[in-house]
Amino acid sequence: MRHLIDIMDLNVEEIQELIDVANDIIANPDDYAEKCRRKKLATLFFEPSTRTRLSFEAAMYELGGNVLGFSEAQSSSAAKGESVADTIKTVGAYADIIAMRHPKEGAPMVASMRSDVPVINAGDGGHNHPTQTLTDLLTINRVLGHFDNITIGFCGDLKFGRTVHSLMNAMSRYENVKYVLISPDELKIPEYLRYNLLEGHNIEYVETQDLESVMPELDILYMTRVQRERFFNEQDYIRLKDSYILTPEKLENAKKDMAVLHPLPRVNEISTAVDSDPRARYFEQVKNGKFIRMALILKLLEVE
Ligand code: NCD
């Protein structure tokens, strides 16, 4: 039985297979409409979500399956003090596969160790978010057609942004990928990633606080929200939240075929005036999220 806890649980060939299946689903949706008949997905969300939970649910419905679950910890027995391990054992009695989001780093991994069915990490605290990364990779693949030889800028909250951490890990396995890390000092990537990933794998990277000066180099600009819920102190959040606001003027120096991605939700970091720019790909990214999750559910349920 396979789980998806960390994006590195999948090798690059498996990622390519998922992308190929997702592209086939986009082209031939009817072929997949009955693939998960009578199967059930449980979505256990101990933290807020719009896209991740609804795209998982939509994915399972489009495969002909059914969905159960909860969207806040308060409405589950976690509120009575039940452990994650006991919750997962229980849900495994009713569902064939589980997508779980939790504020504690590592909770989905602990759950997977006790689970009788595949567990998917749908975001664990400020740590990882592998299915957002699959969404990002499908989008990059559809926009650029390749992963090698690109310069990718990560902008905003690189400290707490779990989507950034997972995407950085995933991109480290392709050839000649250069990282440009754009953030205020306080929101730089965690030290464990700097040492294990960037320096451990000799990745070419630069760090800067200035988005505009690096804009012309970027093939992908990955914008992120400052993760308010991970701050210890509201004053720090208020001081840092508007560090970067992408506007049409700031895009003037960007490559004509650059892609702006964002896992969403956005707060202020991309002006809505950017939405009509052909380089804005974040709503396309939202759509891709459902298709790649369909491919992932098929893989983990071992459906042909
Ligand atoms: C992200 C998340 O939950 O980490 N959202 C998502 O799943 N698309 C990003 C965020 O909340 O900022």
Tab-separated table of N, CA and C and ligand atoms in Angstrom, residues 47-49 51-52 101 122-123 125 128-129 132 160-163 224-227 229-230 262-265 269 293, ligand 1:
chain	number	residue	atom	x	y	z
A	47	GLU	N	-7.857	21.842	9.322
A	47	GLU	CA	-7.464	23.243	9.055
A	47	GLU	C	-8.277	23.717	7.865
A	48	PRO	N	-8.502	25.038	7.745
A	48	PRO	CA	-9.325	25.546	6.647
A	48	PRO	C	-8.769	25.222	5.259
A	49	SER	N	-9.672	25.133	4.303
A	49	SER	CA	-9.297	24.855	2.918
A	49	SER	C	-10.473	25.169	2.015
A	51	ARG	N	-9.708	25.156	-2.021
A	51	ARG	CA	-9.288	24.426	-3.216
A	51	ARG	C	-8.896	22.983	-2.962
A	52	THR	N	-8.082	22.766	-1.952
A	52	THR	CA	-7.554	21.407	-1.786
A	52	THR	C	-8.692	20.438	-1.490
A	101	ARG	N	-5.573	17.021	6.104
A	101	ARG	CA	-4.840	18.271	6.369
A	101	ARG	C	-4.827	18.490	7.870
A	122	ALA	N	-2.595	16.398	2.760
A	122	ALA	CA	-3.196	17.553	2.070
A	122	ALA	C	-2.717	18.865	2.696
A	123	GLY	N	-1.533	18.806	3.329
A	123	GLY	CA	-0.942	19.983	3.968
A	123	GLY	C	-0.744	19.714	5.448
A	125	GLY	N	0.851	21.615	8.620
A	125	GLY	CA	1.445	22.811	9.219
A	125	GLY	C	2.259	23.593	8.207
A	128	ASN	N	4.864	20.583	4.543
A	128	ASN	CA	4.772	20.097	3.164
A	128	ASN	C	3.343	20.121	2.629
A	129	HIS	N	3.246	20.076	1.307
A	129	HIS	CA	1.934	20.055	0.663
A	129	HIS	C	2.095	19.397	-0.712
A	132	GLN	N	-0.365	19.956	-3.751
A	132	GLN	CA	-0.260	21.269	-4.403
A	132	GLN	C	0.924	21.242	-5.358
A	160	PHE	N	7.280	29.761	6.204
A	160	PHE	CA	6.125	28.965	6.617
A	160	PHE	C	5.364	28.374	5.433
A	161	GLY	N	5.691	28.777	4.221
A	161	GLY	CA	4.914	28.344	3.051
A	161	GLY	C	5.201	26.893	2.676
A	162	ARG	N	4.313	26.007	3.059
A	162	ARG	CA	4.557	24.572	2.823
A	162	ARG	C	4.554	24.229	1.336
A	163	THR	N	3.812	24.998	0.540
A	163	THR	CA	3.794	24.703	-0.903
A	163	THR	C	5.169	24.986	-1.514
A	224	THR	N	3.487	33.761	-3.089
A	224	THR	CA	2.812	33.132	-1.943
A	224	THR	C	2.278	34.178	-0.977
A	225	ARG	N	1.309	33.756	-0.220
A	225	ARG	CA	0.682	34.544	0.841
A	225	ARG	C	1.543	34.458	2.105
A	226	VAL	N	1.622	35.543	2.859
A	226	VAL	CA	2.265	35.465	4.176
A	226	VAL	C	1.325	34.689	5.103
A	227	GLN	N	1.856	33.611	5.709
A	227	GLN	CA	1.033	32.612	6.402
A	227	GLN	C	0.667	33.071	7.820
A	229	GLU	N	-1.501	32.396	10.006
A	229	GLU	CA	-1.812	31.432	11.066
A	229	GLU	C	-0.588	30.776	11.682
A	230	ARG	N	0.586	30.973	11.072
A	230	ARG	CA	1.808	30.366	11.632
A	230	ARG	C	2.617	31.367	12.463
A	262	HIS	N	0.518	30.794	-8.236
A	262	HIS	CA	0.213	31.080	-6.821
A	262	HIS	C	-0.675	29.926	-6.365
A	263	PRO	N	-0.379	29.311	-5.211
A	263	PRO	CA	-1.230	28.193	-4.786
A	263	PRO	C	-2.626	28.669	-4.383
A	264	LEU	N	-2.754	29.960	-4.098
A	264	LEU	CA	-3.978	30.576	-3.617
A	264	LEU	C	-4.343	29.988	-2.234
A	265	PRO	N	-5.035	30.639	-1.364
A	265	PRO	CA	-5.680	31.927	-1.552
A	265	PRO	C	-4.683	33.102	-1.589
A	269	GLU	N	-1.061	39.965	-2.317
A	269	GLU	CA	0.258	39.864	-2.964
A	269	GLU	C	0.219	39.851	-4.488
A	293	ARG	N	-5.243	15.348	-9.068
A	293	ARG	CA	-5.711	14.558	-7.913
A	293	ARG	C	-6.504	13.340	-8.387
B	1	NCD	C1	-1.978	26.658	0.295
B	1	NCD	C2	-1.888	25.898	1.588
B	1	NCD	O1	-2.903	25.524	2.180
B	1	NCD	O2	-0.757	25.677	2.002
B	1	NCD	N1	-3.248	26.640	-0.261
B	1	NCD	C3	-3.623	25.563	-1.038
B	1	NCD	O3	-3.691	24.455	-0.584
B	1	NCD	N2	-3.837	25.810	-2.322
B	1	NCD	C4	-1.370	27.995	0.343
B	1	NCD	C5	-1.815	28.948	1.402
B	1	NCD	O4	-2.678	28.662	2.221
B	1	NCD	O5	-1.275	30.047	1.394
